Amino acid sequence: MKNFKLYKIGLCALAVLVLTGCGVVVGGTVTTTNGGSASVTGGVASSGTAAAATTAAADASANGTSASAAGTGAASANAGAAASNAAAASEKPEEKSVEEETGIYNNGGHFVKADGKVYFRSPELKSLNTAALWGNYADIYTGPSAICEYDPKTGNVKELFKDANGYGPIALSGGYLLLQEQGANDKVSVKKMDLEGRSIESYDDVTICGASGNIVVLAVNNTESSGITLNIISDGKYIDSITSDAVLYRLVGISGKYIIYQTVTMVEDTVTSEIWSHEAGTDRSFMLGELPDFGDMEAASGRIDQFLSKDGNIYLSLGFYGGTAYNYAGAYYISADPSKSDSLKAVRARSDIQTTVKEQETETAAKTAAETAAETTAETIAAGTKADNETNTETASEADAGDAANDQITATPAFTIINGEFKMTEGIPGTAGVSDKNGALGYYDPNGSFVEVAEGYGIQDLGDNRRYRTEVTELVDGDIFILDNYEQRHESADVGWRPAFIRVSSYNRVINTKTKDYSILTECTAAEDKKKK
């Protein structure tokens, strides 16, 4: 096995609407937080339409903020799990997170840690020639890559094996790697590999759509019929499937042994959207509750912006976006007990709370980050219940009267849960990102406050139609892992007003959030552009 040269240098200054594919919806989200970058936390659509997810995410970051493509609908589950783990650790240190119990961190992301080692994908030279809209390469097939292993204790990086057709997220279960693969005729499959690169099993016509602990969920690409199927892998073995007659669906998240998913059914002119729970390894599936509409916007058009599993309950935000510009209109904050039917509760986000978020951002700009964070997290979203498809807060007309305030924010405000109550935060706790204010790389602590770690990330114009761009940022067990690229505009591959780029060079990097030690793990540089980055 080939050993990569490891570069160590000082900390330096570098820098959706529902996603549909073949009648299947796999939960993609784009979350923009007050203090951070546009962060793609989901969205591989079925049957070779991963590019659609990347495009939607890029559209959300068109204002110049950096975007992190965490891929495949797993990330909303991953981000929620990370938030749960971080918050729970601060409140109840005696409780173990699913990551601590299994030893698997950020499962279903681009950087996954298991048994002390971090696994990630590094592009090969041929992959640099493939164009990507907005420069979002991580979740589309660009060409051959290498699966690499990084040991944080020694700093060693080694190539495990070549992955000719793989792309997107990495999942682990039972000591095996689950890797998504692009096949003939855009057929997408998932292969189960051991760490020596031997193929153990193949799952055809599926995509990775979620992972948590040792559980990985695969979405079957139903290209010719309606209905859904989710296959569940646990400890490296197939255990059961979720099936439904619903015509559309999203994986919402994973909470312990419960698989949480959203269904959408259409009967004549009536569209109904529901949240369901399935107990893995059993035939028990049950409805948690029906989602409410948002004024004249159907629940089915809403987007799961954040998912959190904590203290035996699940919490999520359902954002609504409209118009050709996909403008944020408002949201619901939702809770449920994943083990109990009809336990769903929903409250409509109040426009006065949302206005307060913007006012705080403006009025406290001169204050310290700590003061701002303290004021922001002090705002509590009142808990509410849903009954007969109506919420016990504002009426639609009352909320719509304040919707002008929603123009000031671009996505549902992030949240955490403290003592069972929703509290608004700067960003999703336990995730990493780049601030769109100053290009600072950092992470969101258990209170959802942004902690700056390094400078010089995001997007930087280098002239001559070249730029630097941070594409992926993921917080994995105290380290921030980064995929970033130097890019060249490639106008012939543009789609409408969406610009395309090709990579001149690509890097995988890591920064420890405590020591701020910085390393380049791997680099791939075009032969004609070998100058040091």
Short mmCIF file of C-alpha atoms in Angstrom, two decimals:
data_model
loop_
_atom_site.label_atom_id
_atom_site.label_comp_id
_atom_site.label_asym_id
_atom_site.label_seq_id
_atom_site.Cartn_x
_atom_site.Cartn_y
_atom_site.Cartn_z
CA MET A 1 0.00 0.00 0.00
CA LYS A 2 1.29 3.38 -1.03
CA ASN A 3 2.21 5.89 1.67
CA PHE A 4 1.41 9.53 0.98
CA LYS A 5 3.93 12.17 1.87
CA LEU A 6 2.53 14.08 4.83
CA TYR A 7 3.02 17.82 4.79
CA LYS A 8 3.09 19.69 8.10
CA ILE A 9 3.17 23.45 8.08
CA GLY A 10 2.10 26.17 10.44
CA LEU A 11 -1.45 27.44 10.47
CA CYS A 12 -1.64 29.39 7.23
CA ALA A 13 -4.02 31.74 5.43
CA LEU A 14 -5.42 30.03 2.34
CA ALA A 15 -8.96 29.86 1.88
CA VAL A 16 -33.91 22.81 -1.91
CA LEU A 17 -36.61 22.61 -2.74
CA VAL A 18 -37.29 18.88 -2.66
CA LEU A 19 -34.69 16.96 -4.64
CA THR A 20 -36.38 14.51 -6.96
CA GLY A 21 -35.04 11.77 -9.13
CA CYS A 22 -37.11 9.11 -10.87
CA GLY A 23 -40.04 9.57 -8.53
CA VAL A 24 -37.93 9.34 -5.39
CA VAL A 25 -37.00 12.07 -2.94
CA VAL A 26 -33.96 11.65 -0.71
CA GLY A 27 -33.68 14.25 2.02
CA GLY A 28 -31.34 16.97 0.90
CA THR A 29 -30.93 20.16 2.87
CA VAL A 30 -29.06 23.39 2.50
CA THR A 31 -28.58 25.20 5.79
CA THR A 32 -27.41 28.80 5.97
CA THR A 33 -26.60 29.95 9.48
CA ASN A 34 -26.28 33.48 10.75
CA GLY A 35 -22.60 33.21 11.49
CA GLY A 36 -21.46 30.70 8.94
CA SER A 37 -21.28 29.54 5.38
CA ALA A 38 -23.92 27.99 3.21
CA SER A 39 -23.52 24.36 4.13
CA VAL A 40 -24.79 21.52 2.00
CA THR A 41 -25.96 18.87 4.41
CA GLY A 42 -27.65 16.43 2.18
CA GLY A 43 -28.95 15.55 -1.17
CA VAL A 44 -28.04 12.70 -3.42
CA ALA A 45 -31.07 12.19 -5.58
CA SER A 46 -31.62 8.76 -7.00
CA SER A 47 -30.40 7.15 -10.19
CA GLY A 48 -27.40 9.25 -11.03
CA THR A 49 -28.89 12.65 -10.22
CA ALA A 50 -26.43 13.60 -7.51
CA ALA A 51 -25.47 16.62 -9.58
CA ALA A 52 -28.91 18.08 -8.90
CA ALA A 53 -28.15 18.14 -5.20
CA THR A 54 -24.86 19.85 -5.78
CA THR A 55 -26.49 22.38 -8.09
CA ALA A 56 -29.21 23.22 -5.57
CA ALA A 57 -26.64 23.62 -2.83
CA ALA A 58 -24.48 25.81 -5.01
CA ASP A 59 -27.45 28.00 -5.85
CA ALA A 60 -27.88 28.63 -2.15
CA SER A 61 -24.26 29.71 -1.85
CA ALA A 62 -24.26 31.94 -4.92
CA ASN A 63 -23.80 35.00 -2.73
CA GLY A 64 -20.13 34.13 -2.33
CA THR A 65 -20.22 32.12 0.86
CA SER A 66 -18.45 28.81 0.90
CA ALA A 67 -20.43 25.60 0.59
CA SER A 68 -19.70 22.30 2.25
CA ALA A 69 -21.17 19.30 0.47
CA ALA A 70 -21.72 16.68 3.11
CA GLY A 71 -23.74 14.58 0.77
CA THR A 72 -26.56 12.09 0.50
CA GLY A 73 -29.18 13.13 2.99
CA ALA A 74 -27.13 11.51 5.69
CA ALA A 75 -25.75 14.77 6.78
CA SER A 76 -28.93 16.17 8.24
CA ALA A 77 -28.89 13.03 10.36
CA ASN A 78 -25.17 13.44 11.00
CA ALA A 79 -25.46 17.12 11.87
CA GLY A 80 -28.37 16.38 14.17
CA ALA A 81 -26.48 13.54 15.81
CA ALA A 82 -23.44 15.76 16.25
CA ALA A 83 -25.58 18.47 17.81
CA SER A 84 -27.19 15.93 20.08
CA ASN A 85 -23.86 14.48 21.09
CA ALA A 86 -22.27 17.84 21.77
CA ALA A 87 -25.19 19.28 23.72
CA ALA A 88 -25.77 16.10 25.68
CA ALA A 89 -22.10 15.95 26.60
CA SER A 90 -22.25 19.41 28.15
CA GLU A 91 -25.44 18.79 30.10
CA LYS A 92 -25.14 15.10 31.03
CA PRO A 93 -21.52 13.99 30.80
CA GLU A 94 -22.42 10.53 32.04
CA GLU A 95 -24.46 9.81 28.92
CA LYS A 96 -22.67 8.25 25.96
CA SER A 97 -23.43 9.34 22.44
CA VAL A 98 -24.00 6.85 19.65
CA GLU A 99 -20.59 7.85 18.30
CA GLU A 100 -18.87 7.14 21.60
CA GLU A 101 -20.66 3.81 21.92
CA THR A 102 -19.82 2.62 18.41
CA GLY A 103 -16.50 4.40 17.86
CA ILE A 104 -17.80 5.71 14.51
CA TYR A 105 -17.88 9.48 14.03
CA ASN A 106 -19.53 11.42 11.19
CA ASN A 107 -20.76 8.24 9.52
CA GLY A 108 -22.06 8.98 6.04
CA GLY A 109 -19.87 12.06 5.64
CA HIS A 110 -16.81 12.61 3.48
CA PHE A 111 -14.49 12.05 6.44
CA VAL A 112 -15.48 9.17 8.73
CA LYS A 113 -13.64 8.12 11.87
CA ALA A 114 -13.81 4.53 13.11
CA ASP A 115 -11.64 2.84 15.73
CA GLY A 116 -9.34 5.85 15.83
CA LYS A 117 -8.68 6.04 12.07
CA VAL A 118 -10.20 8.52 9.59
CA TYR A 119 -11.26 7.36 6.12
CA PHE A 120 -11.67 9.70 3.18
CA ARG A 121 -11.51 9.91 -0.60
CA SER A 122 -8.69 11.59 -2.54
CA PRO A 123 -9.15 12.37 -6.26
CA GLU A 124 -6.76 10.99 -8.87
CA LEU A 125 -5.21 13.18 -11.58
CA LYS A 126 -7.82 12.19 -14.22
CA SER A 127 -10.59 13.47 -11.94
CA LEU A 128 -9.33 17.05 -12.16
CA ASN A 129 -10.54 17.32 -15.76
CA THR A 130 -14.25 16.87 -14.94
CA ALA A 131 -16.25 20.09 -14.73
CA ALA A 132 -18.71 20.75 -11.90
CA LEU A 133 -21.32 23.46 -11.52
CA TRP A 134 -20.25 26.00 -8.90
CA GLY A 135 -17.19 23.81 -8.27
CA ASN A 136 -19.13 21.22 -6.26
CA TYR A 137 -17.24 18.02 -7.06
CA ALA A 138 -17.58 15.94 -3.90
CA ASP A 139 -21.00 14.46 -4.66
CA ILE A 140 -20.82 13.90 -8.39
CA TYR A 141 -18.80 11.30 -10.24
CA THR A 142 -15.63 12.94 -11.59
CA GLY A 143 -13.35 9.92 -12.15
CA PRO A 144 -11.04 7.61 -10.21
CA SER A 145 -10.08 8.27 -6.61
CA ALA A 146 -8.20 6.61 -3.77
CA ILE A 147 -9.63 5.53 -0.43
CA CYS A 148 -7.20 6.74 2.23
CA GLU A 149 -6.70 6.15 5.95
CA TYR A 150 -5.36 8.79 8.34
CA ASP A 151 -4.07 8.02 11.83
CA PRO A 152 -4.40 11.16 14.01
CA LYS A 153 -2.02 9.70 16.62
CA THR A 154 0.93 9.26 14.26
CA GLY A 155 0.00 11.69 11.49
CA ASN A 156 0.47 8.93 8.92
CA VAL A 157 -1.68 8.78 5.79
CA LYS A 158 -1.81 5.74 3.53
CA GLU A 159 -3.72 4.73 0.46
CA LEU A 160 -5.83 1.63 1.11
CA PHE A 161 -6.98 0.99 -2.46
CA LYS A 162 -8.07 2.60 -5.72
CA ASP A 163 -11.74 3.34 -6.27
CA ALA A 164 -12.25 3.64 -10.02
CA ASN A 165 -15.92 4.63 -10.09
CA GLY A 166 -16.67 5.77 -6.55
CA TYR A 167 -17.88 9.18 -5.42
CA GLY A 168 -19.73 10.92 -2.64
CA PRO A 169 -20.04 9.84 0.99
CA ILE A 170 -18.32 7.09 2.92
CA ALA A 171 -20.21 4.88 5.36
CA LEU A 172 -18.94 2.19 7.73
CA SER A 173 -20.78 -0.68 9.35
CA GLY A 174 -19.46 -3.81 11.02
CA GLY A 175 -15.89 -2.95 10.05
CA TYR A 176 -16.74 -2.71 6.34
CA LEU A 177 -16.73 0.31 4.05
CA LEU A 178 -19.89 1.10 2.08
CA LEU A 179 -19.03 3.11 -1.02
CA GLN A 180 -21.29 4.61 -3.66
CA GLU A 181 -20.39 3.78 -7.26
CA GLN A 182 -21.35 5.17 -10.66
CA GLY A 183 -22.00 2.37 -13.17
CA ALA A 184 -23.06 2.00 -16.77
CA ASN A 185 -26.11 3.97 -17.94
CA ASP A 186 -25.85 6.16 -14.83
CA LYS A 187 -26.80 3.23 -12.61
CA VAL A 188 -25.76 3.88 -9.02
CA SER A 189 -24.88 1.04 -6.67
CA VAL A 190 -23.27 0.62 -3.27
CA LYS A 191 -20.41 -1.80 -2.77
CA LYS A 192 -19.37 -3.32 0.53
CA MET A 193 -15.58 -3.46 0.82
CA ASP A 194 -13.09 -4.60 3.43
CA LEU A 195 -10.19 -2.34 4.35
CA GLU A 196 -7.89 -4.21 1.97
CA GLY A 197 -10.06 -3.25 -0.98
CA ARG A 198 -11.73 -6.62 -1.49
CA SER A 199 -15.32 -6.45 -2.70
CA ILE A 200 -17.56 -8.40 -0.33
CA GLU A 201 -21.03 -7.58 -1.62
CA SER A 202 -22.84 -5.21 -3.96
CA TYR A 203 -26.23 -3.53 -3.55
CA ASP A 204 -27.59 -2.55 -6.95
CA ASP A 205 -29.70 0.49 -7.84
CA VAL A 206 -29.35 2.13 -4.44
CA THR A 207 -27.71 5.22 -2.95
CA ILE A 208 -26.41 5.90 0.56
CA CYS A 209 -28.95 8.22 2.15
CA GLY A 210 -28.16 8.08 5.86
CA ALA A 211 -25.89 6.64 8.55
CA SER A 212 -25.53 6.78 12.31
CA GLY A 213 -23.41 4.54 14.48
CA ASN A 214 -23.35 1.10 12.88
CA ILE A 215 -26.61 1.67 10.97
CA VAL A 216 -26.53 2.67 7.30
CA VAL A 217 -29.67 3.32 5.24
CA LEU A 218 -29.74 2.75 1.48
CA ALA A 219 -32.45 4.18 -0.77
CA VAL A 220 -33.68 1.99 -3.60
CA ASN A 221 -33.99 3.81 -6.91
CA ASN A 222 -37.54 3.07 -7.99
CA THR A 223 -37.31 4.17 -11.60
CA GLU A 224 -40.43 2.54 -13.02
CA SER A 225 -42.92 2.42 -10.16
CA SER A 226 -44.20 4.54 -7.32
CA GLY A 227 -43.66 3.63 -3.72
CA ILE A 228 -40.49 3.61 -1.63
CA THR A 229 -37.99 1.16 -0.23
CA LEU A 230 -35.27 1.87 2.31
CA ASN A 231 -32.79 -0.93 3.02
CA ILE A 232 -31.23 -1.00 6.49
CA ILE A 233 -27.67 -2.25 7.10
CA SER A 234 -26.61 -2.91 10.70
CA ASP A 235 -23.20 -4.20 11.80
CA GLY A 236 -22.36 -4.74 8.15
CA LYS A 237 -25.39 -6.92 7.40
CA TYR A 238 -28.73 -6.30 5.73
CA ILE A 239 -31.45 -6.63 8.39
CA ASP A 240 -34.70 -5.33 6.90
CA SER A 241 -36.44 -2.83 4.62
CA ILE A 242 -38.99 -0.06 4.93
CA THR A 243 -41.66 -0.02 2.26
CA SER A 244 -44.54 2.34 1.69
CA ASP A 245 -47.11 3.16 -0.98
CA ALA A 246 -46.20 6.83 -0.69
CA VAL A 247 -45.07 8.30 -3.99
CA LEU A 248 -42.36 10.51 -2.49
CA TYR A 249 -40.25 10.32 0.60
CA ARG A 250 -37.27 11.67 2.50
CA LEU A 251 -35.06 10.03 5.07
CA VAL A 252 -35.27 12.50 7.94
CA GLY A 253 -32.71 11.00 10.34
CA ILE A 254 -31.71 8.11 12.56
CA SER A 255 -32.37 8.06 16.30
CA GLY A 256 -30.83 5.01 17.93
CA LYS A 257 -32.68 2.02 16.48
CA TYR A 258 -35.41 4.17 14.92
CA ILE A 259 -35.33 5.22 11.27
CA ILE A 260 -37.28 8.45 10.83
CA TYR A 261 -38.69 9.19 7.39
CA GLN A 262 -41.19 11.49 5.69
CA THR A 263 -43.84 10.33 3.27
CA VAL A 264 -45.89 12.30 0.76
CA THR A 265 -49.13 10.90 -0.63
CA MET A 266 -51.40 12.41 -3.26
CA VAL A 267 -55.08 11.52 -3.54
CA GLU A 268 -56.84 13.51 -6.25
CA ASP A 269 -56.10 17.14 -5.31
CA THR A 270 -55.12 16.44 -1.72
CA VAL A 271 -51.45 16.19 -0.75
CA THR A 272 -50.57 14.81 2.66
CA SER A 273 -47.13 14.68 4.28
CA GLU A 274 -46.40 12.58 7.36
CA ILE A 275 -43.45 11.71 9.59
CA TRP A 276 -43.02 7.99 10.26
CA SER A 277 -40.78 5.91 12.50
CA HIS A 278 -39.48 2.40 11.83
CA GLU A 279 -37.85 0.25 14.50
CA ALA A 280 -34.84 -1.32 12.79
CA GLY A 281 -34.80 -5.12 12.77
CA THR A 282 -38.56 -5.39 13.22
CA ASP A 283 -41.67 -5.00 11.08
CA ARG A 284 -42.88 -2.14 13.27
CA SER A 285 -43.54 1.11 11.39
CA PHE A 286 -45.90 3.77 12.70
CA MET A 287 -46.88 7.36 12.02
CA LEU A 288 -45.58 10.01 14.39
CA GLY A 289 -47.86 12.66 12.95
CA GLU A 290 -48.99 14.71 9.99
CA LEU A 291 -46.98 17.78 9.04
CA PRO A 292 -48.82 21.10 8.82
CA ASP A 293 -49.05 23.27 5.72
CA PHE A 294 -47.53 26.74 5.73
CA GLY A 295 -50.25 29.12 4.57
CA ASP A 296 -50.85 28.17 0.93
CA MET A 297 -47.62 26.13 0.80
CA GLU A 298 -48.13 22.40 1.21
CA ALA A 299 -46.14 20.53 3.83
CA ALA A 300 -44.76 18.34 1.05
CA SER A 301 -42.86 21.32 -0.33
CA GLY A 302 -41.15 21.98 2.98
CA ARG A 303 -37.50 21.10 3.59
CA ILE A 304 -36.03 19.41 6.64
CA ASP A 305 -33.31 21.90 7.54
CA GLN A 306 -32.06 20.34 10.78
CA PHE A 307 -32.52 17.05 12.64
CA LEU A 308 -31.50 16.34 16.23
CA SER A 309 -31.86 13.22 18.38
CA LYS A 310 -31.60 13.81 22.11
CA ASP A 311 -32.78 12.27 25.37
CA GLY A 312 -35.05 9.77 23.62
CA ASN A 313 -36.80 12.40 21.49
CA ILE A 314 -36.31 13.81 18.01
CA TYR A 315 -36.39 17.46 16.98
CA LEU A 316 -36.39 18.99 13.53
CA SER A 317 -37.06 22.19 11.63
CA LEU A 318 -39.22 22.27 8.52
CA GLY A 319 -38.44 25.28 6.33
CA PHE A 320 -40.51 26.63 3.45
CA TYR A 321 -39.04 28.35 0.40
CA GLY A 322 -40.79 29.84 -2.60
CA GLY A 323 -40.43 31.64 -5.89
CA THR A 324 -37.83 31.22 -8.59
CA ALA A 325 -35.20 32.61 -6.21
CA TYR A 326 -36.17 30.02 -3.58
CA ASN A 327 -36.68 32.67 -0.91
CA TYR A 328 -37.18 31.65 2.71
CA ALA A 329 -40.80 32.07 3.77
CA GLY A 330 -40.90 30.63 7.29
CA ALA A 331 -40.74 27.40 9.23
CA TYR A 332 -42.10 25.02 11.82
CA TYR A 333 -40.15 23.55 14.73
CA ILE A 334 -41.18 19.96 15.39
CA SER A 335 -40.65 17.37 18.12
CA ALA A 336 -41.73 13.75 18.63
CA ASP A 337 -41.02 10.59 20.58
CA PRO A 338 -39.69 8.14 17.95
CA SER A 339 -41.06 5.18 19.90
CA LYS A 340 -44.66 6.46 20.14
CA SER A 341 -47.25 6.94 17.42
CA ASP A 342 -49.10 10.26 17.15
CA SER A 343 -46.50 12.02 19.33
CA LEU A 344 -45.60 14.78 16.86
CA LYS A 345 -45.83 18.38 18.04
CA ALA A 346 -45.29 21.43 15.81
CA VAL A 347 -45.06 25.16 16.37
CA ARG A 348 -44.94 27.78 13.66
CA ALA A 349 -41.85 30.01 13.85
CA ARG A 350 -42.91 33.46 14.95
CA SER A 351 -41.87 36.32 12.71
CA ASP A 352 -41.05 38.45 15.76
CA ILE A 353 -38.47 35.87 16.86
CA GLN A 354 -37.00 35.80 13.37
CA THR A 355 -36.85 39.58 13.26
CA THR A 356 -35.07 39.56 16.61
CA VAL A 357 -32.35 37.34 15.14
CA LYS A 358 -31.62 39.93 12.44
CA GLU A 359 -31.83 42.83 14.85
CA GLN A 360 -29.36 41.18 17.18
CA GLU A 361 -26.98 40.60 14.29
CA THR A 362 -27.15 44.29 13.35
CA GLU A 363 -27.27 45.95 16.73
CA THR A 364 -24.59 43.84 18.39
CA ALA A 365 -22.08 43.87 15.53
CA ALA A 366 -19.63 45.78 17.71
CA LYS A 367 -19.98 43.42 20.67
CA THR A 368 -17.79 40.44 21.33
CA ALA A 369 -18.67 37.05 19.88
CA ALA A 370 -19.33 35.74 23.37
CA GLU A 371 -21.82 38.49 24.15
CA THR A 372 -23.59 38.04 20.83
CA ALA A 373 -23.79 34.29 21.29
CA ALA A 374 -25.16 34.65 24.79
CA GLU A 375 -27.92 36.98 23.59
CA THR A 376 -28.74 34.84 20.56
CA THR A 377 -29.02 31.58 22.48
CA ALA A 378 -31.14 33.28 25.12
CA GLU A 379 -34.04 33.51 22.65
CA THR A 380 -36.34 30.56 23.23
CA ILE A 381 -38.81 29.23 20.72
CA ALA A 382 -41.93 28.37 22.67
CA ALA A 383 -43.00 24.72 22.48
CA GLY A 384 -46.35 24.10 20.82
CA THR A 385 -48.61 21.25 19.85
CA LYS A 386 -50.31 20.30 16.62
CA ALA A 387 -53.94 19.28 16.56
CA ASP A 388 -56.20 18.74 13.57
CA ASN A 389 -53.52 20.07 11.22
CA GLU A 390 -53.45 23.44 12.98
CA THR A 391 -50.90 24.84 15.41
CA ASN A 392 -51.71 26.53 18.69
CA THR A 393 -49.63 29.63 17.92
CA GLU A 394 -50.34 32.22 15.26
CA THR A 395 -52.91 31.91 12.52
CA ALA A 396 -51.62 31.93 8.97
CA SER A 397 -52.76 35.52 8.44
CA GLU A 398 -51.05 36.71 11.63
CA ALA A 399 -47.77 35.07 10.66
CA ASP A 400 -47.96 36.19 7.05
CA ALA A 401 -48.34 39.79 8.21
CA GLY A 402 -44.81 39.59 9.54
CA ASP A 403 -43.32 37.64 6.67
CA ALA A 404 -41.46 40.70 5.40
CA ALA A 405 -39.01 39.98 8.21
CA ASN A 406 -38.26 36.64 6.61
CA ASP A 407 -36.59 38.43 3.70
CA GLN A 408 -33.78 39.28 6.10
CA ILE A 409 -32.71 35.67 6.59
CA THR A 410 -32.11 33.01 3.97
CA ALA A 411 -32.93 29.79 5.84
CA THR A 412 -34.56 28.45 8.96
CA PRO A 413 -32.65 29.60 12.05
CA ALA A 414 -30.65 26.77 13.62
CA PHE A 415 -31.56 25.45 17.05
CA THR A 416 -30.47 23.35 19.98
CA ILE A 417 -32.51 21.78 22.77
CA ILE A 418 -31.94 22.75 26.39
CA ASN A 419 -34.18 21.30 29.09
CA GLY A 420 -36.58 20.11 26.43
CA GLU A 421 -37.01 23.56 24.85
CA PHE A 422 -36.02 24.87 21.44
CA LYS A 423 -33.36 27.57 21.61
CA MET A 424 -32.12 29.47 18.59
CA THR A 425 -28.41 29.39 17.78
CA GLU A 426 -25.90 30.88 15.37
CA GLY A 427 -25.43 27.51 13.68
CA ILE A 428 -26.00 23.78 14.07
CA PRO A 429 -24.05 22.58 17.11
CA GLY A 430 -21.36 20.04 16.35
CA THR A 431 -20.81 21.14 12.73
CA ALA A 432 -18.02 23.05 10.99
CA GLY A 433 -18.20 25.87 8.48
CA VAL A 434 -16.71 29.04 7.07
CA SER A 435 -17.99 32.44 8.12
CA ASP A 436 -19.27 34.46 5.19
CA LYS A 437 -18.22 37.62 7.02
CA ASN A 438 -14.45 37.19 7.12
CA GLY A 439 -13.60 33.78 5.68
CA ALA A 440 -12.87 32.33 9.11
CA LEU A 441 -12.90 28.55 9.45
CA GLY A 442 -14.48 27.26 12.65
CA TYR A 443 -17.11 25.13 14.30
CA TYR A 444 -20.31 25.54 16.28
CA ASP A 445 -20.00 24.62 19.96
CA PRO A 446 -22.72 22.84 22.02
CA ASN A 447 -24.56 26.17 22.35
CA GLY A 448 -24.43 26.73 18.60
CA SER A 449 -21.95 29.63 18.88
CA PHE A 450 -19.30 29.94 16.17
CA VAL A 451 -15.74 29.31 17.38
CA GLU A 452 -13.09 30.61 14.98
CA VAL A 453 -10.11 28.32 14.41
CA ALA A 454 -8.31 29.66 11.32
CA GLU A 455 -8.48 32.43 8.72
CA GLY A 456 -8.26 32.63 4.94
CA TYR A 457 -10.89 30.11 3.85
CA GLY A 458 -14.07 30.39 1.78
CA ILE A 459 -13.76 31.78 -1.75
CA GLN A 460 -10.81 33.85 -2.97
CA ASP A 461 -10.49 35.34 -6.46
CA LEU A 462 -6.98 34.66 -7.78
CA GLY A 463 -7.40 36.46 -11.10
CA ASP A 464 -7.19 35.04 -14.65
CA ASN A 465 -10.53 33.25 -14.08
CA ARG A 466 -9.03 31.25 -11.23
CA ARG A 467 -10.11 31.02 -7.65
CA TYR A 468 -9.57 29.16 -4.39
CA ARG A 469 -12.64 27.59 -2.76
CA THR A 470 -13.30 25.62 0.41
CA GLU A 471 -15.73 22.90 -0.67
CA VAL A 472 -16.23 20.61 2.35
CA THR A 473 -15.77 21.26 6.07
CA GLU A 474 -16.67 18.53 8.59
CA LEU A 475 -16.14 18.41 12.36
CA VAL A 476 -15.01 14.90 13.32
CA ASP A 477 -14.20 14.15 16.96
CA GLY A 478 -12.48 17.48 17.64
CA ASP A 479 -10.80 17.92 14.25
CA ILE A 480 -12.00 19.95 11.26
CA PHE A 481 -11.43 18.11 7.99
CA ILE A 482 -11.38 20.16 4.81
CA LEU A 483 -11.63 19.45 1.10
CA ASP A 484 -10.58 22.52 -0.88
CA ASN A 485 -9.59 23.27 -4.45
CA TYR A 486 -7.83 25.70 -6.75
CA GLU A 487 -10.11 26.05 -9.78
CA GLN A 488 -10.32 27.37 -13.33
CA ARG A 489 -13.54 28.67 -14.93
CA HIS A 490 -14.86 26.30 -17.59
CA GLU A 491 -17.54 28.28 -19.42
CA SER A 492 -18.33 25.60 -22.00
CA ALA A 493 -19.80 23.48 -19.21
CA ASP A 494 -22.03 26.23 -17.78
CA VAL A 495 -25.72 25.45 -17.40
CA GLY A 496 -27.70 28.63 -17.92
CA TRP A 497 -26.51 31.19 -15.40
CA ARG A 498 -24.81 28.55 -13.26
CA PRO A 499 -21.01 28.69 -13.71
CA ALA A 500 -18.84 25.59 -14.06
CA PHE A 501 -15.25 25.04 -12.93
CA ILE A 502 -12.55 22.40 -13.23
CA ARG A 503 -9.92 21.73 -10.58
CA VAL A 504 -6.30 22.68 -11.06
CA SER A 505 -5.43 21.12 -7.71
CA SER A 506 -7.30 19.52 -4.83
CA TYR A 507 -6.35 19.08 -1.17
CA ASN A 508 -7.54 17.17 1.88
CA ARG A 509 -6.52 18.96 5.09
CA VAL A 510 -7.07 18.69 8.84
CA ILE A 511 -6.92 21.23 11.67
CA ASN A 512 -7.17 20.31 15.36
CA THR A 513 -9.64 22.68 16.99
CA LYS A 514 -7.74 22.83 20.29
CA THR A 515 -4.07 22.93 19.28
CA LYS A 516 -4.72 24.45 15.82
CA ASP A 517 -2.12 22.06 14.41
CA TYR A 518 -2.52 21.96 10.64
CA SER A 519 -1.66 19.24 8.10
CA ILE A 520 -2.13 18.61 4.41
CA LEU A 521 -3.21 14.97 4.19
CA THR A 522 -3.19 14.52 0.41
CA GLU A 523 -2.86 16.70 -2.66
CA CYS A 524 -3.55 16.18 -6.34
CA THR A 525 -2.11 18.78 -8.71
CA ALA A 526 -2.28 19.02 -12.50
CA ALA A 527 1.12 18.43 -14.15
CA GLU A 528 1.21 21.95 -15.60
CA ASP A 529 0.44 23.55 -12.22
CA LYS A 530 2.96 22.01 -9.84
CA LYS A 531 3.76 25.18 -7.96
CA LYS A 532 3.42 24.95 -4.18
CA LYS A 533 0.01 25.80 -2.76
#
